mmCIF file of C-alpha atoms in Angstrom:
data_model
loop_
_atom_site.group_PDB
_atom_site.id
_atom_site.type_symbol
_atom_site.label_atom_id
_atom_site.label_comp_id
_atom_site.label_asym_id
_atom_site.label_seq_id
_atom_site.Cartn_x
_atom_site.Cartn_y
_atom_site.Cartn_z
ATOM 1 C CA UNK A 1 83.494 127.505 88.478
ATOM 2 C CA UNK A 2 85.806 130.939 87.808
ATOM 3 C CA UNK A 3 88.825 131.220 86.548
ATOM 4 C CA UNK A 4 91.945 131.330 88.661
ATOM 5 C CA UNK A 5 92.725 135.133 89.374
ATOM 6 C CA UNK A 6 96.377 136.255 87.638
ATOM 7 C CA UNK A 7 97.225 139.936 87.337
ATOM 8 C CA UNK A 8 97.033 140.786 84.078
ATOM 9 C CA UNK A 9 100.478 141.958 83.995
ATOM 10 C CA UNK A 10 103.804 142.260 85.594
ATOM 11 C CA UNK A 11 107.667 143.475 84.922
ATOM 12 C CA UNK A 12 111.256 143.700 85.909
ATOM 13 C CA UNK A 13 114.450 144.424 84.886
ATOM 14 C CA UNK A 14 117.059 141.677 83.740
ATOM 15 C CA UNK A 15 118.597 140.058 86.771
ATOM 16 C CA UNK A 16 115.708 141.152 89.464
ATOM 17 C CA UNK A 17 113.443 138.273 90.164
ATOM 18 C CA UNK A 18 109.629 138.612 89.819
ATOM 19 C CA UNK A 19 106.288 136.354 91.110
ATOM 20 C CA UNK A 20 103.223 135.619 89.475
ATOM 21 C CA UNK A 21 100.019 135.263 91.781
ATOM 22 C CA UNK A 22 97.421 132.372 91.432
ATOM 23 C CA UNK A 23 94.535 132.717 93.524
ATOM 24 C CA UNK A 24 91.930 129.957 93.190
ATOM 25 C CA UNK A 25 89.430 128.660 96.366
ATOM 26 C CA UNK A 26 89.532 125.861 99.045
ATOM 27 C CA UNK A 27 88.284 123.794 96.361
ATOM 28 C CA UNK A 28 91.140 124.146 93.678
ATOM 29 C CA UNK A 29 94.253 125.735 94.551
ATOM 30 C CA UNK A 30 93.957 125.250 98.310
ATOM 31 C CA UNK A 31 92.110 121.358 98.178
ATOM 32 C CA UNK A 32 95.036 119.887 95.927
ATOM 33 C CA UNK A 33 98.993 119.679 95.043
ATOM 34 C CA UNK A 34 98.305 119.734 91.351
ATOM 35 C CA UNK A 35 98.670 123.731 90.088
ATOM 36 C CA UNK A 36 100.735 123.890 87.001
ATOM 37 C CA UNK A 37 102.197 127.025 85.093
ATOM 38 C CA UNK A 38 102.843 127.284 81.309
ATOM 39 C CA UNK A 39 104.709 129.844 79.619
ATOM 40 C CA UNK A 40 103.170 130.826 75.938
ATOM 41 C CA UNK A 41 105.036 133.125 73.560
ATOM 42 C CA UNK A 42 102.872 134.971 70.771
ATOM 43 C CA UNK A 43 100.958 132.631 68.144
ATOM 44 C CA UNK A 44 102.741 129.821 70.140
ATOM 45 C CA UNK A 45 101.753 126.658 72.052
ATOM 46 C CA UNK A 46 101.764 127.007 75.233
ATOM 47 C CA UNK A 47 104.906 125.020 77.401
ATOM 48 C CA UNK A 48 104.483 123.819 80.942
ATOM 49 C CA UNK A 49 107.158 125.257 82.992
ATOM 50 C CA UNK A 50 106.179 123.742 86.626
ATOM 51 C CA UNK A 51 103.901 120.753 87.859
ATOM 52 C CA UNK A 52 102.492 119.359 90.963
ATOM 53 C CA UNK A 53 102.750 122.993 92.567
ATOM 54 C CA UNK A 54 106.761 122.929 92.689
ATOM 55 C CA UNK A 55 107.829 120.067 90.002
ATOM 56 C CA UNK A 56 110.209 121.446 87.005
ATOM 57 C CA UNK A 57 110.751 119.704 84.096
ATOM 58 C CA UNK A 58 114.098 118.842 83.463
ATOM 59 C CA UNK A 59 114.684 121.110 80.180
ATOM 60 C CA UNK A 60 113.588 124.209 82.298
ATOM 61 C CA UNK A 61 115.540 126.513 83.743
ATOM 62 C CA UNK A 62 116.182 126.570 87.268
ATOM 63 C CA UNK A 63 115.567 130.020 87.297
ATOM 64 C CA UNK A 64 112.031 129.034 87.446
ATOM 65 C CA UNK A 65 110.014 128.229 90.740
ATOM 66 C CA UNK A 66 106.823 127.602 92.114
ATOM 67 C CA UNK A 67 104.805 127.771 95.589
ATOM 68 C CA UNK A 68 101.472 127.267 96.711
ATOM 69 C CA UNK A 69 100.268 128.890 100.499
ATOM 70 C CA UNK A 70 96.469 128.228 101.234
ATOM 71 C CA UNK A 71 94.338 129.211 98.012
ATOM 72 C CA UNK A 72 97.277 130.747 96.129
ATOM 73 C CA UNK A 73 99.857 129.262 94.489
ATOM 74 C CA UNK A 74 103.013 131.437 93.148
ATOM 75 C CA UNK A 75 105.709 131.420 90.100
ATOM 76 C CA UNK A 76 108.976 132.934 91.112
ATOM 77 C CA UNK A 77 111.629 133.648 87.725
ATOM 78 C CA UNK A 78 114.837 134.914 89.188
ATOM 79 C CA UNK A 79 117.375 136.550 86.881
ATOM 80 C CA UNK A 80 114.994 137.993 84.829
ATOM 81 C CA UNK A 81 116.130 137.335 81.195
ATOM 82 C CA UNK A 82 114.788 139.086 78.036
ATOM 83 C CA UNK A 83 113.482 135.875 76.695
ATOM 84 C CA UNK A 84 111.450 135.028 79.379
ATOM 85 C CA UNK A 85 109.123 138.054 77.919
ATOM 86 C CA UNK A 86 105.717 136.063 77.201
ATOM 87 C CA UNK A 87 102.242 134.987 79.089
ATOM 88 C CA UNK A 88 102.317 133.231 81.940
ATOM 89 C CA UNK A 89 99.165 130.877 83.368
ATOM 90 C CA UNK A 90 98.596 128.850 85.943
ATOM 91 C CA UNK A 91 96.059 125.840 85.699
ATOM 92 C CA UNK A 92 95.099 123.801 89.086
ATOM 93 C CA UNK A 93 92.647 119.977 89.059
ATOM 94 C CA UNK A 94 89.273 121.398 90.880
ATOM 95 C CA UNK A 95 87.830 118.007 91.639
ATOM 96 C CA UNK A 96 85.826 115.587 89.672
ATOM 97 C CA UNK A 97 85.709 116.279 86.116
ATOM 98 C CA UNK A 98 86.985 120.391 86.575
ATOM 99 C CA UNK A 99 90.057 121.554 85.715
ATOM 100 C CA UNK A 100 90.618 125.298 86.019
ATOM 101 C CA UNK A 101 93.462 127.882 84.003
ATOM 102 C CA UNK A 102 93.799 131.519 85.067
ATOM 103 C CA UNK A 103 93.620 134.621 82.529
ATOM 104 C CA UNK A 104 96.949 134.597 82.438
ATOM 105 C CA UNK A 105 99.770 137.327 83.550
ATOM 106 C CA UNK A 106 101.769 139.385 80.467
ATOM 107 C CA UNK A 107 105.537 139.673 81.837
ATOM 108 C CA UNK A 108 107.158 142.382 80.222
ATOM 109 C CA UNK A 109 111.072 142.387 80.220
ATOM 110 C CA UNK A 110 111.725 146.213 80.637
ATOM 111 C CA UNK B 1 110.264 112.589 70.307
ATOM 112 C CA UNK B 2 106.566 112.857 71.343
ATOM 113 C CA UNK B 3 104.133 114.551 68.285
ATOM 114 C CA UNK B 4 100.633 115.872 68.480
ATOM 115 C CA UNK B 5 99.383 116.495 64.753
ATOM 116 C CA UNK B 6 96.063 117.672 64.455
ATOM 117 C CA UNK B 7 93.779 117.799 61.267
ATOM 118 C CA UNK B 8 90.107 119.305 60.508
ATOM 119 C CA UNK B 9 88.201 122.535 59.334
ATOM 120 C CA UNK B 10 88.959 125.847 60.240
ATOM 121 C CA UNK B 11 85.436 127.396 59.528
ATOM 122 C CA UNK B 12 82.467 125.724 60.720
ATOM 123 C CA UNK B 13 78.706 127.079 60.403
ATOM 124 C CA UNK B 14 76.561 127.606 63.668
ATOM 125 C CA UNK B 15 74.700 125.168 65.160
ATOM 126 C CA UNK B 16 77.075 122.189 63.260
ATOM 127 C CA UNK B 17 79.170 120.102 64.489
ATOM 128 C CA UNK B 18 83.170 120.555 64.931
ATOM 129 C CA UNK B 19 85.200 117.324 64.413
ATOM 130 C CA UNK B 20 89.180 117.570 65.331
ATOM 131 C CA UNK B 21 91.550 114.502 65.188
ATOM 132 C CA UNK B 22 94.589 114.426 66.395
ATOM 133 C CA UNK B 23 97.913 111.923 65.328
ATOM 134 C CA UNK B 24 99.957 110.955 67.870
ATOM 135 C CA UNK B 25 103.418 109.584 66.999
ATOM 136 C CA UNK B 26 105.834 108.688 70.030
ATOM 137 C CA UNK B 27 103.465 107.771 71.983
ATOM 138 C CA UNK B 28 100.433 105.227 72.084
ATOM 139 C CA UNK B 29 96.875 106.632 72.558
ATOM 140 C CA UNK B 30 96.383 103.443 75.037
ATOM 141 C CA UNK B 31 99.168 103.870 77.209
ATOM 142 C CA UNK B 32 98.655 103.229 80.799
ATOM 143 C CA UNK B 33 100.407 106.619 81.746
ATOM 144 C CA UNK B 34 98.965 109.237 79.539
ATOM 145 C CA UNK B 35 95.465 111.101 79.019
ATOM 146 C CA UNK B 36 94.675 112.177 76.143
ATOM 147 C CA UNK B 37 92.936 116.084 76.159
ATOM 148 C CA UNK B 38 91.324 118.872 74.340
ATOM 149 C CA UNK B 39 92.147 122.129 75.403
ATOM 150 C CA UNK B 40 90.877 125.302 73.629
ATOM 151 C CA UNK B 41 92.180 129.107 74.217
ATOM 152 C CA UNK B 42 89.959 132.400 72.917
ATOM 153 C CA UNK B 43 90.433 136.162 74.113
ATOM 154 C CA UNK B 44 87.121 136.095 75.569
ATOM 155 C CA UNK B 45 87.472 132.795 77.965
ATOM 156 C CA UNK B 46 91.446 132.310 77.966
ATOM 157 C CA UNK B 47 92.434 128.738 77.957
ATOM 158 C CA UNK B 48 89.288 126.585 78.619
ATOM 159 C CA UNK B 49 90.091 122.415 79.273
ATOM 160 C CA UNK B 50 87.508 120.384 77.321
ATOM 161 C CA UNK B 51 87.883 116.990 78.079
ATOM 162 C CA UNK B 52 89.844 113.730 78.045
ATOM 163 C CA UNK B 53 90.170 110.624 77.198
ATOM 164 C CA UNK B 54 92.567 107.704 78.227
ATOM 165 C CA UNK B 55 92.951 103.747 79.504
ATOM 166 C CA UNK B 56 93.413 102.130 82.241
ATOM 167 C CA UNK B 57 92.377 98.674 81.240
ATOM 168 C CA UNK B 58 88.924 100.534 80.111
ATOM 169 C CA UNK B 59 88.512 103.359 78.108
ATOM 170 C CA UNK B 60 87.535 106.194 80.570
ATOM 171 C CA UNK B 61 86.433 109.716 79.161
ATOM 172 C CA UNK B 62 86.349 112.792 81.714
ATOM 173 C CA UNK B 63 84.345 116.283 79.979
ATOM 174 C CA UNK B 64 84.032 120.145 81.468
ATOM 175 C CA UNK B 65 80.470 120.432 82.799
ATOM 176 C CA UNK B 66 80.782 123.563 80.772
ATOM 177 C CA UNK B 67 80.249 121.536 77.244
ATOM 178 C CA UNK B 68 79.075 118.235 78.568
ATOM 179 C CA UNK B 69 75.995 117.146 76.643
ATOM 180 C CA UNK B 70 77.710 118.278 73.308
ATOM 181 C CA UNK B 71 81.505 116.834 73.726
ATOM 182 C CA UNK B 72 82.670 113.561 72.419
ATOM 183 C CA UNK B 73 86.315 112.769 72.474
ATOM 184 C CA UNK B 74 86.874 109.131 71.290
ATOM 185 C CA UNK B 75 90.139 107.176 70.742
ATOM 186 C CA UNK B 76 91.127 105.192 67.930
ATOM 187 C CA UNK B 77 93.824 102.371 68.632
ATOM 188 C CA UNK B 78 93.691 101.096 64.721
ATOM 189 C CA UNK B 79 95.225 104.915 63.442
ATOM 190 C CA UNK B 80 96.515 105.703 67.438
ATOM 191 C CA UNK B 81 94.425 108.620 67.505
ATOM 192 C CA UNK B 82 91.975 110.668 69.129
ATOM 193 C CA UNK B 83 89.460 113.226 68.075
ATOM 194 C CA UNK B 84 86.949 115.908 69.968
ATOM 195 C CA UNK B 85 83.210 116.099 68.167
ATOM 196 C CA UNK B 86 81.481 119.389 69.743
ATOM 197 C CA UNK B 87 77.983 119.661 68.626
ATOM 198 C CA UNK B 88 75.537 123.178 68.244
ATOM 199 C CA UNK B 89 78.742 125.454 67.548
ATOM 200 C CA UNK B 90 77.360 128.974 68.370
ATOM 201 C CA UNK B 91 80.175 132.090 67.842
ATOM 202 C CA UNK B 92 81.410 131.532 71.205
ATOM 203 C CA UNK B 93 82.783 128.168 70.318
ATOM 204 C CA UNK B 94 85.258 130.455 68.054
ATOM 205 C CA UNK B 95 88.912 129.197 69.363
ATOM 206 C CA UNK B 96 92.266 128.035 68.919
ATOM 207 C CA UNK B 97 91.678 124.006 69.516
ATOM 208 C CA UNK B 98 94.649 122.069 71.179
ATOM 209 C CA UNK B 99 94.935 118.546 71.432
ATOM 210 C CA UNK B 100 97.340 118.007 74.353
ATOM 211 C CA UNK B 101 99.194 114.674 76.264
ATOM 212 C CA UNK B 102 98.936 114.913 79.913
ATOM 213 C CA UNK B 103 100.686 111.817 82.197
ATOM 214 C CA UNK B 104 97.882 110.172 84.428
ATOM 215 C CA UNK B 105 100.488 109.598 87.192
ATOM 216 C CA UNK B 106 103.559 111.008 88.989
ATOM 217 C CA UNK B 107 105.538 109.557 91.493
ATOM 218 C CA UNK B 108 102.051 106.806 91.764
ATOM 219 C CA UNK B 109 99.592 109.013 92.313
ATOM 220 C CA UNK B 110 97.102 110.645 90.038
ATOM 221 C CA UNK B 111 98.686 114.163 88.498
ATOM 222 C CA UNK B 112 96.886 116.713 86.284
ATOM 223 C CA UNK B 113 99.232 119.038 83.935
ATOM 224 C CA UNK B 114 99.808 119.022 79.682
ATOM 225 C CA UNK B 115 103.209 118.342 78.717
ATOM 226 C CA UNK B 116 102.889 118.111 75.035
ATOM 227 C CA UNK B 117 100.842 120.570 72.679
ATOM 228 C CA UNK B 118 99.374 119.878 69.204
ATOM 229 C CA UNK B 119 99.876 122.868 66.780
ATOM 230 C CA UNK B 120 96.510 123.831 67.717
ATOM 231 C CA UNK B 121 93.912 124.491 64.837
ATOM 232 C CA UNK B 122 92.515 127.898 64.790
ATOM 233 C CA UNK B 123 88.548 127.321 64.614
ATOM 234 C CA UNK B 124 86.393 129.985 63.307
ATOM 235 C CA UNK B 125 82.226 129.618 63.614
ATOM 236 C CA UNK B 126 80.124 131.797 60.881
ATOM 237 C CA UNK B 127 78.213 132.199 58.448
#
């Protein structure tokens, strides 16, 4: 199976709000409620950010969002911040044993 | 607080074996809520989910078709750890190597996301 499709990049200006695009198939993105988004900062570990398509944890920011329609799912950050300058990816469960992460998205805080 | 500390090699020969194990504290590798994964990340393949382990009155174990036939991940309740054995290491195998928590349920039903991260172990195959 491929890789969920991210664009490799995106940016904004502090305060504008931004989205992230996951595209996956009928068999990942579109078959199941379970897309996920991490945020990684250089030589760091990556942090999930949402779960279960629109599920925040509580130490996130609400400024954080997620979405799914059909065989793409979506990451919203309003209020752009400087710090929220890092990689973005989105993971989705692909049935039996599969589990499936995009190439991730480089947001750029301009 | 939840910790994922992992331990073994950083340079490993091809065609050998790779053997990661990974301390939990906070946590017990036999939980009823919690699977216990191997996730690695390269620039060539991004972040690529390996496998997983965890119990639910039996020890279950779930592996990518991508590396089936050479993964292992196996608990151990006696140390309440887990490690990943990948066998035939070839260049591509060349990765950061994360062990990771992920919960087995939310709100009853089965989930799939990683909530806690080792400090991954940068894993290097050559000569």
């Amino acid at each position: 199976q491929s890789a969920l499709t991210q664009p490799a990049s995106v940016s904004g200006s502090p305060g504008q709000s931004i989205t992230i695009s996951c595209t996956g198939t009928s068999s990942d993105v579109g078959a199941y409620y379970l897309v996920s988004w991490y945020q990684q900062y250089p030589g760091k570990t990556p942090k999930v950010i949402i779960y279960e398509v629109t599920q925040r944890p509580s130490e996130v920011s609400n400024r954080f969002s997620g979405s799914k329609s059909g065989n793409t799912a979506t990451l919203t950050i309003s209020g752009l911040q400087a710090e929220d300058e890092a990689d973005y990816y989105c993971c989705s469960y692909a049935g039996g044993t599969s589990v499936l992460f995009g190439g991730g998205t480089k947001l750029t805080v301009l | 607080q939840l910790q994922l500390q992992q331990s073994g090699p950083g340079l490993v020969k091809p065609s050998q074996t790779l053997s990661l194990t990974c301390a939990i504290s906070g946590d017990s590798v036999s939980s009823n809520n919690a699977a216990w994964n191997w996730i690695r990340q390269s620039p060539s393949r991004g972040l690529e989910w390996l496998g997983r382990t965890y119990y639910r009155s039996k020890w279950f174990r779930d592996y990518a078709l991508s590396v089936n036939g050479r993964i292992t991940i196996n608990p151990d309740t006696s140390k309440n750890q887990f490690s990943l054995q990948l066998t035939s290491l070839t260049p591509e195998d060349t990765a950061v190597y994360y062990c990771v928590r992920g919960p087995l349920y939310y709100l009853g039903t089965t989930t799939y996301y990683f909530d806690y991260w080792g400090q991954g172990t940068l894993v290097t195959v050559a000569s």
